[in-house]
């Protein structure tokens, strides 16, 4: 029986060179005036975002942690800035983020990967820590089958959006397995699926480990080192695969460099790791 093929994309940082929330931040500041009463906090959050952005851009080993903190602060600002906006207005803003920032911000490799996976019969699923209304707009624009994003509920009396307890920023593998179970008609067997994971930071690693094949887009040096260590520590198992579990993509100025990571035995029977640029 053929396996059900599903590709999970952590869409922030793997398809575009900006996260959905970064694009949302730009649109809100440029085109949508704050309607709430706490202008001081509105400006304070912008200042905190600016400082965090500078910090993660100039950081080394802490880049992933600082980027996560930065993204969460951008989300906090965005949902605060949307105070007094209607659900219809919010959905329209989400549509603008998905459509107006397309193509010129899309990675060349990711566009080709999406096209290839679709041709190979993969179901495409977006998973993100961004607000659900952004993920839904992205799914519609890019033709994915499903989107998993952070849910918010509007408090109509206060006019603000409140985050639900379910978090999608980390532990994405849990949401992956939940969806696989939904796609199972009888008893769930992980082996009935061939899973591809596409991510870019440490927060995606558990999802990558859960997957059969992984594409890592522009990893930080610390994350790349973690992947190398994982390959080294799991060499006996990875050697049995007929393919490289990890493909590393570095794309700058629309010029992707693709490298496959392998583990094999040398003439002395010792496991070694190496990369092949393709």
PDB file of C-alpha atoms in Angstrom:
ATOM      1  CA  UNK A   1       0.000   0.000   0.000  1.00  0.00           C
ATOM      2  CA  UNK A   2       1.498   3.399  -0.975  1.00  0.00           C
ATOM      3  CA  UNK A   3       2.373   5.748   1.833  1.00  0.00           C
ATOM      4  CA  UNK A   4       0.502   8.981   2.414  1.00  0.00           C
ATOM      5  CA  UNK A   5       2.971  11.754   1.605  1.00  0.00           C
ATOM      6  CA  UNK A   6       2.756  15.003   3.572  1.00  0.00           C
ATOM      7  CA  UNK A   7       5.183  17.940   3.685  1.00  0.00           C
ATOM      8  CA  UNK A   8       5.074  20.260   6.697  1.00  0.00           C
ATOM      9  CA  UNK A   9       6.479  23.755   6.236  1.00  0.00           C
ATOM     10  CA  UNK A  10       7.290  26.030   9.125  1.00  0.00           C
ATOM     11  CA  UNK A  11       6.437  28.875   6.785  1.00  0.00           C
ATOM     12  CA  UNK A  12       8.129  31.683   8.739  1.00  0.00           C
ATOM     13  CA  UNK A  13      11.675  31.965   7.438  1.00  0.00           C
ATOM     14  CA  UNK A  14      11.565  29.012   5.042  1.00  0.00           C
ATOM     15  CA  UNK A  15       9.483  30.311   2.136  1.00  0.00           C
ATOM     16  CA  UNK A  16      10.020  34.047   2.426  1.00  0.00           C
ATOM     17  CA  UNK A  17      12.987  36.032   3.643  1.00  0.00           C
ATOM     18  CA  UNK A  18      10.688  37.616   6.218  1.00  0.00           C
ATOM     19  CA  UNK A  19       8.256  36.002   8.609  1.00  0.00           C
ATOM     20  CA  UNK A  20       4.548  36.666   8.187  1.00  0.00           C
ATOM     21  CA  UNK A  21       4.524  38.631  11.419  1.00  0.00           C
ATOM     22  CA  UNK A  22       7.386  40.865  10.255  1.00  0.00           C
ATOM     23  CA  UNK A  23       5.403  41.710   7.127  1.00  0.00           C
ATOM     24  CA  UNK A  24       2.320  42.273   9.276  1.00  0.00           C
ATOM     25  CA  UNK A  25       4.302  44.640  11.494  1.00  0.00           C
ATOM     26  CA  UNK A  26       5.365  46.698   8.472  1.00  0.00           C
ATOM     27  CA  UNK A  27       1.834  46.962   7.095  1.00  0.00           C
ATOM     28  CA  UNK A  28       0.329  47.904  10.452  1.00  0.00           C
ATOM     29  CA  UNK A  29       2.851  50.658  11.129  1.00  0.00           C
ATOM     30  CA  UNK A  30       2.584  52.060   7.600  1.00  0.00           C
ATOM     31  CA  UNK A  31      -1.121  51.798   6.831  1.00  0.00           C
ATOM     32  CA  UNK A  32      -3.217  51.121   9.934  1.00  0.00           C
ATOM     33  CA  UNK A  33      -3.349  53.703  12.729  1.00  0.00           C
ATOM     34  CA  UNK A  34      -3.670  52.499  16.296  1.00  0.00           C
ATOM     35  CA  UNK A  35      -7.279  52.806  17.512  1.00  0.00           C
ATOM     36  CA  UNK A  36      -6.761  51.949  21.165  1.00  0.00           C
ATOM     37  CA  UNK A  37      -6.205  54.208  24.153  1.00  0.00           C
ATOM     38  CA  UNK A  38      -2.703  53.145  25.239  1.00  0.00           C
ATOM     39  CA  UNK A  39      -0.477  54.973  22.776  1.00  0.00           C
ATOM     40  CA  UNK A  40       2.439  54.783  25.198  1.00  0.00           C
ATOM     41  CA  UNK A  41       2.462  50.970  25.176  1.00  0.00           C
ATOM     42  CA  UNK A  42       1.998  50.949  21.402  1.00  0.00           C
ATOM     43  CA  UNK A  43       5.196  52.978  20.959  1.00  0.00           C
ATOM     44  CA  UNK A  44       7.028  51.094  23.699  1.00  0.00           C
ATOM     45  CA  UNK A  45       6.435  47.761  21.957  1.00  0.00           C
ATOM     46  CA  UNK A  46       7.801  49.193  18.712  1.00  0.00           C
ATOM     47  CA  UNK A  47      10.943  50.289  20.539  1.00  0.00           C
ATOM     48  CA  UNK A  48      11.383  46.842  22.120  1.00  0.00           C
ATOM     49  CA  UNK A  49      11.000  45.221  18.706  1.00  0.00           C
ATOM     50  CA  UNK A  50      13.678  47.474  17.240  1.00  0.00           C
ATOM     51  CA  UNK A  51      16.122  46.574  20.014  1.00  0.00           C
ATOM     52  CA  UNK A  52      15.439  42.833  19.728  1.00  0.00           C
ATOM     53  CA  UNK A  53      15.886  42.942  15.966  1.00  0.00           C
ATOM     54  CA  UNK A  54      19.290  44.589  16.326  1.00  0.00           C
ATOM     55  CA  UNK A  55      20.244  42.071  19.011  1.00  0.00           C
ATOM     56  CA  UNK A  56      19.425  38.942  17.012  1.00  0.00           C
ATOM     57  CA  UNK A  57      20.918  40.347  13.792  1.00  0.00           C
ATOM     58  CA  UNK A  58      24.243  40.917  15.541  1.00  0.00           C
ATOM     59  CA  UNK A  59      24.208  37.749  17.662  1.00  0.00           C
ATOM     60  CA  UNK A  60      26.071  34.529  17.005  1.00  0.00           C
ATOM     61  CA  UNK A  61      25.218  31.363  18.888  1.00  0.00           C
ATOM     62  CA  UNK A  62      22.133  32.945  20.459  1.00  0.00           C
ATOM     63  CA  UNK A  63      20.572  33.893  17.112  1.00  0.00           C
ATOM     64  CA  UNK A  64      17.766  31.313  17.208  1.00  0.00           C
ATOM     65  CA  UNK A  65      16.718  32.142  20.767  1.00  0.00           C
ATOM     66  CA  UNK A  66      16.762  35.875  20.118  1.00  0.00           C
ATOM     67  CA  UNK A  67      14.902  35.479  16.832  1.00  0.00           C
ATOM     68  CA  UNK A  68      12.184  33.533  18.626  1.00  0.00           C
ATOM     69  CA  UNK A  69      11.943  36.224  21.280  1.00  0.00           C
ATOM     70  CA  UNK A  70      11.843  38.880  18.573  1.00  0.00           C
ATOM     71  CA  UNK A  71       9.040  37.109  16.671  1.00  0.00           C
ATOM     72  CA  UNK A  72       6.978  36.708  19.820  1.00  0.00           C
ATOM     73  CA  UNK A  73       7.353  40.412  20.571  1.00  0.00           C
ATOM     74  CA  UNK A  74       6.254  41.262  17.017  1.00  0.00           C
ATOM     75  CA  UNK A  75       3.170  39.077  17.492  1.00  0.00           C
ATOM     76  CA  UNK A  76       2.443  40.771  20.819  1.00  0.00           C
ATOM     77  CA  UNK A  77       2.663  44.191  19.181  1.00  0.00           C
ATOM     78  CA  UNK A  78       0.565  43.176  16.184  1.00  0.00           C
ATOM     79  CA  UNK A  79      -2.321  41.797  18.204  1.00  0.00           C
ATOM     80  CA  UNK A  80      -2.163  44.856  20.468  1.00  0.00           C
ATOM     81  CA  UNK A  81      -2.130  47.177  17.431  1.00  0.00           C
ATOM     82  CA  UNK A  82      -5.249  45.469  16.050  1.00  0.00           C
ATOM     83  CA  UNK A  83      -7.317  46.599  19.023  1.00  0.00           C
ATOM     84  CA  UNK A  84     -10.711  47.925  17.882  1.00  0.00           C
ATOM     85  CA  UNK A  85     -10.297  46.399  14.410  1.00  0.00           C
ATOM     86  CA  UNK A  86     -13.101  44.101  13.265  1.00  0.00           C
ATOM     87  CA  UNK A  87     -12.561  40.466  12.306  1.00  0.00           C
ATOM     88  CA  UNK A  88     -13.305  41.385   8.691  1.00  0.00           C
ATOM     89  CA  UNK A  89     -10.629  44.084   8.749  1.00  0.00           C
ATOM     90  CA  UNK A  90      -8.130  41.695  10.332  1.00  0.00           C
ATOM     91  CA  UNK A  91      -8.755  39.078   7.645  1.00  0.00           C
ATOM     92  CA  UNK A  92      -8.237  41.713   4.950  1.00  0.00           C
ATOM     93  CA  UNK A  93      -4.932  42.712   6.537  1.00  0.00           C
ATOM     94  CA  UNK A  94      -3.932  39.041   6.529  1.00  0.00           C
ATOM     95  CA  UNK A  95      -4.797  38.799   2.844  1.00  0.00           C
ATOM     96  CA  UNK A  96      -2.570  41.791   2.111  1.00  0.00           C
ATOM     97  CA  UNK A  97       0.357  40.225   3.972  1.00  0.00           C
ATOM     98  CA  UNK A  98      -0.025  36.998   1.980  1.00  0.00           C
ATOM     99  CA  UNK A  99      -0.419  38.596  -1.440  1.00  0.00           C
ATOM    100  CA  UNK A 100       1.496  41.879  -1.504  1.00  0.00           C
ATOM    101  CA  UNK A 101       4.742  40.436  -0.159  1.00  0.00           C
ATOM    102  CA  UNK A 102       4.758  37.429  -2.458  1.00  0.00           C
ATOM    103  CA  UNK A 103       7.364  36.611  -5.136  1.00  0.00           C
ATOM    104  CA  UNK A 104       9.919  39.334  -4.396  1.00  0.00           C
ATOM    105  CA  UNK A 105      10.370  37.925  -0.874  1.00  0.00           C
ATOM    106  CA  UNK A 106      10.025  34.231  -1.782  1.00  0.00           C
ATOM    107  CA  UNK A 107      13.122  32.036  -1.741  1.00  0.00           C
ATOM    108  CA  UNK A 108      13.964  30.572  -5.146  1.00  0.00           C
ATOM    109  CA  UNK A 109      14.670  27.120  -3.707  1.00  0.00           C
ATOM    110  CA  UNK A 110      11.469  27.005  -1.672  1.00  0.00           C
ATOM    111  CA  UNK A 111       9.311  27.948  -4.656  1.00  0.00           C
ATOM    112  CA  UNK A 112      10.843  25.114  -6.668  1.00  0.00           C
ATOM    113  CA  UNK A 113      10.534  22.705  -3.736  1.00  0.00           C
ATOM    114  CA  UNK A 114       6.826  23.457  -3.355  1.00  0.00           C
ATOM    115  CA  UNK A 115       6.310  22.928  -7.077  1.00  0.00           C
ATOM    116  CA  UNK A 116       8.227  19.631  -7.018  1.00  0.00           C
ATOM    117  CA  UNK A 117       6.451  18.244  -3.950  1.00  0.00           C
ATOM    118  CA  UNK A 118       3.067  19.095  -5.400  1.00  0.00           C
ATOM    119  CA  UNK A 119       3.986  17.263  -8.613  1.00  0.00           C
ATOM    120  CA  UNK A 120       5.084  14.254  -6.546  1.00  0.00           C
ATOM    121  CA  UNK A 121       1.699  14.053  -4.863  1.00  0.00           C
ATOM    122  CA  UNK A 122       2.566  15.494  -1.455  1.00  0.00           C
ATOM    123  CA  UNK A 123      -0.058  17.180   0.647  1.00  0.00           C
ATOM    124  CA  UNK A 124       1.320  20.570   1.731  1.00  0.00           C
ATOM    125  CA  UNK A 125       0.673  21.776   5.276  1.00  0.00           C
ATOM    126  CA  UNK A 126       1.738  25.115   6.762  1.00  0.00           C
ATOM    127  CA  UNK A 127       2.623  25.232  10.448  1.00  0.00           C
ATOM    128  CA  UNK A 128       3.605  28.421  12.217  1.00  0.00           C
ATOM    129  CA  UNK A 129       3.665  30.367  15.442  1.00  0.00           C
ATOM    130  CA  UNK A 130       2.143  33.300  13.556  1.00  0.00           C
ATOM    131  CA  UNK A 131      -1.499  34.252  14.175  1.00  0.00           C
ATOM    132  CA  UNK A 132      -3.978  31.921  12.494  1.00  0.00           C
ATOM    133  CA  UNK A 133      -5.495  34.640  10.314  1.00  0.00           C
ATOM    134  CA  UNK A 134      -2.080  35.129   8.675  1.00  0.00           C
ATOM    135  CA  UNK A 135      -1.547  31.398   8.215  1.00  0.00           C
ATOM    136  CA  UNK A 136      -5.026  30.979   6.699  1.00  0.00           C
ATOM    137  CA  UNK A 137      -4.338  33.771   4.204  1.00  0.00           C
ATOM    138  CA  UNK A 138      -0.988  32.195   3.322  1.00  0.00           C
ATOM    139  CA  UNK A 139      -2.569  28.765   2.800  1.00  0.00           C
ATOM    140  CA  UNK A 140      -5.136  30.211   0.417  1.00  0.00           C
ATOM    141  CA  UNK A 141      -2.582  32.233  -1.549  1.00  0.00           C
ATOM    142  CA  UNK A 142       0.003  29.440  -1.886  1.00  0.00           C
ATOM    143  CA  UNK A 143      -2.417  26.565  -2.403  1.00  0.00           C
ATOM    144  CA  UNK A 144      -1.614  24.531   0.713  1.00  0.00           C
ATOM    145  CA  UNK A 145      -4.227  22.093   1.999  1.00  0.00           C
ATOM    146  CA  UNK A 146      -4.154  23.126   5.658  1.00  0.00           C
ATOM    147  CA  UNK A 147      -2.687  25.705   7.999  1.00  0.00           C
ATOM    148  CA  UNK A 148      -1.826  25.383  11.679  1.00  0.00           C
ATOM    149  CA  UNK A 149      -1.297  28.703  13.452  1.00  0.00           C
ATOM    150  CA  UNK A 150      -1.686  30.446  16.773  1.00  0.00           C
ATOM    151  CA  UNK A 151      -5.354  30.932  17.606  1.00  0.00           C
ATOM    152  CA  UNK A 152      -6.698  34.200  18.999  1.00  0.00           C
ATOM    153  CA  UNK A 153     -10.177  34.957  20.288  1.00  0.00           C
ATOM    154  CA  UNK A 154     -11.593  38.453  20.133  1.00  0.00           C
ATOM    155  CA  UNK A 155     -12.973  39.886  23.353  1.00  0.00           C
ATOM    156  CA  UNK A 156     -15.799  41.920  21.859  1.00  0.00           C
ATOM    157  CA  UNK A 157     -16.402  43.893  25.043  1.00  0.00           C
ATOM    158  CA  UNK A 158     -12.801  45.123  25.188  1.00  0.00           C
ATOM    159  CA  UNK A 159     -12.104  45.057  21.460  1.00  0.00           C
ATOM    160  CA  UNK A 160      -8.855  43.124  21.930  1.00  0.00           C
ATOM    161  CA  UNK A 161      -7.559  39.751  20.721  1.00  0.00           C
ATOM    162  CA  UNK A 162      -6.558  37.185  23.336  1.00  0.00           C
ATOM    163  CA  UNK A 163      -4.177  34.299  22.720  1.00  0.00           C
ATOM    164  CA  UNK A 164      -5.471  30.776  23.374  1.00  0.00           C
ATOM    165  CA  UNK A 165      -3.528  28.319  25.535  1.00  0.00           C
ATOM    166  CA  UNK A 166      -2.543  26.101  22.608  1.00  0.00           C
ATOM    167  CA  UNK A 167       0.881  27.232  21.385  1.00  0.00           C
ATOM    168  CA  UNK A 168       2.214  26.481  17.912  1.00  0.00           C
ATOM    169  CA  UNK A 169       5.592  28.208  18.187  1.00  0.00           C
ATOM    170  CA  UNK A 170       7.345  25.129  19.569  1.00  0.00           C
ATOM    171  CA  UNK A 171       6.709  21.370  19.752  1.00  0.00           C
ATOM    172  CA  UNK A 172       5.465  21.329  16.175  1.00  0.00           C
ATOM    173  CA  UNK A 173       5.922  17.553  16.031  1.00  0.00           C
ATOM    174  CA  UNK A 174       2.887  17.208  18.310  1.00  0.00           C
ATOM    175  CA  UNK A 175       0.696  19.020  15.798  1.00  0.00           C
ATOM    176  CA  UNK A 176       2.226  16.953  12.993  1.00  0.00           C
ATOM    177  CA  UNK A 177       1.292  13.681  14.659  1.00  0.00           C
ATOM    178  CA  UNK A 178      -2.196  14.954  15.471  1.00  0.00           C
ATOM    179  CA  UNK A 179      -2.785  15.680  11.799  1.00  0.00           C
ATOM    180  CA  UNK A 180      -1.444  12.261  10.780  1.00  0.00           C
ATOM    181  CA  UNK A 181      -3.928  10.635  13.131  1.00  0.00           C
ATOM    182  CA  UNK A 182      -6.699  12.687  11.542  1.00  0.00           C
ATOM    183  CA  UNK A 183      -5.615  11.318   8.163  1.00  0.00           C
ATOM    184  CA  UNK A 184      -5.800   7.724   9.464  1.00  0.00           C
ATOM    185  CA  UNK A 185      -9.031   5.815   8.917  1.00  0.00           C
ATOM    186  CA  UNK A 186      -8.183   2.936  11.260  1.00  0.00           C
ATOM    187  CA  UNK A 187      -5.389   2.346  13.746  1.00  0.00           C
ATOM    188  CA  UNK A 188      -2.595   4.902  13.477  1.00  0.00           C
ATOM    189  CA  UNK A 189       0.778   3.684  12.214  1.00  0.00           C
ATOM    190  CA  UNK A 190       3.554   6.212  11.702  1.00  0.00           C
ATOM    191  CA  UNK A 191       5.070   3.948   9.046  1.00  0.00           C
ATOM    192  CA  UNK A 192       2.027   4.513   6.817  1.00  0.00           C
ATOM    193  CA  UNK A 193       3.289   8.038   6.113  1.00  0.00           C
ATOM    194  CA  UNK A 194       6.311   9.579   4.441  1.00  0.00           C
ATOM    195  CA  UNK A 195       6.864  12.938   6.096  1.00  0.00           C
ATOM    196  CA  UNK A 196       8.952  15.866   4.932  1.00  0.00           C
ATOM    197  CA  UNK A 197       9.699  18.749   7.297  1.00  0.00           C
ATOM    198  CA  UNK A 198      10.943  22.169   6.225  1.00  0.00           C
ATOM    199  CA  UNK A 199      12.269  24.468   8.943  1.00  0.00           C
ATOM    200  CA  UNK A 200      14.935  26.979   9.833  1.00  0.00           C
ATOM    201  CA  UNK A 201      15.500  27.188  13.607  1.00  0.00           C
ATOM    202  CA  UNK A 202      15.993  25.072  16.721  1.00  0.00           C
ATOM    203  CA  UNK A 203      12.258  25.359  17.394  1.00  0.00           C
ATOM    204  CA  UNK A 204      11.672  23.165  14.341  1.00  0.00           C
ATOM    205  CA  UNK A 205      14.126  20.427  15.258  1.00  0.00           C
ATOM    206  CA  UNK A 206      11.701  18.041  16.968  1.00  0.00           C
ATOM    207  CA  UNK A 207       9.516  18.203  13.867  1.00  0.00           C
ATOM    208  CA  UNK A 208      12.579  17.524  11.711  1.00  0.00           C
ATOM    209  CA  UNK A 209      13.597  14.573  13.854  1.00  0.00           C
ATOM    210  CA  UNK A 210      10.068  13.157  13.547  1.00  0.00           C
ATOM    211  CA  UNK A 211      10.141  13.477   9.752  1.00  0.00           C
ATOM    212  CA  UNK A 212      11.629  11.056   7.239  1.00  0.00           C
ATOM    213  CA  UNK A 213      13.297  13.809   5.226  1.00  0.00           C
ATOM    214  CA  UNK A 214      14.201  17.356   6.221  1.00  0.00           C
ATOM    215  CA  UNK A 215      15.071  20.583   4.435  1.00  0.00           C
ATOM    216  CA  UNK A 216      16.771  23.243   6.560  1.00  0.00           C
ATOM    217  CA  UNK A 217      16.643  26.783   5.188  1.00  0.00           C
ATOM    218  CA  UNK A 218      19.403  29.243   6.156  1.00  0.00           C
ATOM    219  CA  UNK A 219      20.201  27.733   9.561  1.00  0.00           C
ATOM    220  CA  UNK A 220      22.210  29.692  12.095  1.00  0.00           C
ATOM    221  CA  UNK A 221      25.718  28.439  12.843  1.00  0.00           C
ATOM    222  CA  UNK A 222      24.599  27.047  16.193  1.00  0.00           C
ATOM    223  CA  UNK A 223      21.665  25.210  14.628  1.00  0.00           C
ATOM    224  CA  UNK A 224      23.879  23.844  11.864  1.00  0.00           C
ATOM    225  CA  UNK A 225      26.267  22.542  14.530  1.00  0.00           C
ATOM    226  CA  UNK A 226      23.347  20.879  16.308  1.00  0.00           C
ATOM    227  CA  UNK A 227      22.372  19.115  13.085  1.00  0.00           C
ATOM    228  CA  UNK A 228      25.941  17.902  12.548  1.00  0.00           C
ATOM    229  CA  UNK A 229      25.996  16.547  16.101  1.00  0.00           C
ATOM    230  CA  UNK A 230      22.672  14.809  15.528  1.00  0.00           C
ATOM    231  CA  UNK A 231      23.988  13.145  12.364  1.00  0.00           C
ATOM    232  CA  UNK A 232      27.145  12.102  14.212  1.00  0.00           C
ATOM    233  CA  UNK A 233      25.231  10.667  17.168  1.00  0.00           C
ATOM    234  CA  UNK A 234      22.759   8.798  14.965  1.00  0.00           C
ATOM    235  CA  UNK A 235      25.155   7.562  12.293  1.00  0.00           C
ATOM    236  CA  UNK A 236      24.280   3.824  12.500  1.00  0.00           C
ATOM    237  CA  UNK A 237      20.605   4.531  11.846  1.00  0.00           C
ATOM    238  CA  UNK A 238      21.164   7.236   9.209  1.00  0.00           C
ATOM    239  CA  UNK A 239      23.589   5.027   7.285  1.00  0.00           C
ATOM    240  CA  UNK A 240      20.726   2.642   6.562  1.00  0.00           C
ATOM    241  CA  UNK A 241      18.776   5.286   4.653  1.00  0.00           C
ATOM    242  CA  UNK A 242      18.902   5.383   0.869  1.00  0.00           C
ATOM    243  CA  UNK A 243      18.944   9.165   0.975  1.00  0.00           C
ATOM    244  CA  UNK A 244      20.274  12.043   3.051  1.00  0.00           C
ATOM    245  CA  UNK A 245      17.900  12.885   5.901  1.00  0.00           C
ATOM    246  CA  UNK A 246      19.119  16.490   6.063  1.00  0.00           C
ATOM    247  CA  UNK A 247      19.400  18.883   3.140  1.00  0.00           C
ATOM    248  CA  UNK A 248      20.851  22.278   4.048  1.00  0.00           C
ATOM    249  CA  UNK A 249      19.970  25.290   1.906  1.00  0.00           C
ATOM    250  CA  UNK A 250      21.772  28.610   2.154  1.00  0.00           C
ATOM    251  CA  UNK A 251      20.171  31.251  -0.031  1.00  0.00           C
ATOM    252  CA  UNK A 252      21.360  34.826  -0.257  1.00  0.00           C
ATOM    253  CA  UNK A 253      20.403  37.303  -2.967  1.00  0.00           C
ATOM    254  CA  UNK A 254      18.256  34.642  -4.677  1.00  0.00           C
ATOM    255  CA  UNK A 255      21.221  32.283  -5.186  1.00  0.00           C
ATOM    256  CA  UNK A 256      20.619  28.999  -3.323  1.00  0.00           C
ATOM    257  CA  UNK A 257      23.460  26.687  -2.297  1.00  0.00           C
ATOM    258  CA  UNK A 258      22.244  23.159  -1.532  1.00  0.00           C
ATOM    259  CA  UNK A 259      24.181  20.617   0.507  1.00  0.00           C
ATOM    260  CA  UNK A 260      23.235  17.057   1.445  1.00  0.00           C
ATOM    261  CA  UNK A 261      24.515  15.694   4.773  1.00  0.00           C
ATOM    262  CA  UNK A 262      25.531  12.037   4.879  1.00  0.00           C
ATOM    263  CA  UNK A 263      26.922   9.597   7.376  1.00  0.00           C
ATOM    264  CA  UNK A 264      28.943   6.557   6.326  1.00  0.00           C
ATOM    265  CA  UNK A 265      31.766   4.269   7.445  1.00  0.00           C
ATOM    266  CA  UNK A 266      35.407   4.773   6.554  1.00  0.00           C
ATOM    267  CA  UNK A 267      37.831   1.936   5.756  1.00  0.00           C
ATOM    268  CA  UNK A 268      38.378   1.372   9.466  1.00  0.00           C
ATOM    269  CA  UNK A 269      34.687   0.941  10.150  1.00  0.00           C
ATOM    270  CA  UNK A 270      34.350   4.301  11.884  1.00  0.00           C
ATOM    271  CA  UNK A 271      31.377   6.529  11.143  1.00  0.00           C
ATOM    272  CA  UNK A 272      32.129   9.829   9.439  1.00  0.00           C
ATOM    273  CA  UNK A 273      29.909  12.732   8.407  1.00  0.00           C
ATOM    274  CA  UNK A 274      30.299  14.664   5.185  1.00  0.00           C
ATOM    275  CA  UNK A 275      28.402  17.078   2.988  1.00  0.00           C
ATOM    276  CA  UNK A 276      27.876  17.025  -0.757  1.00  0.00           C
ATOM    277  CA  UNK A 277      26.992  20.235  -2.561  1.00  0.00           C
ATOM    278  CA  UNK A 278      24.469  19.691  -5.344  1.00  0.00           C
TER     279      UNK A 278
END
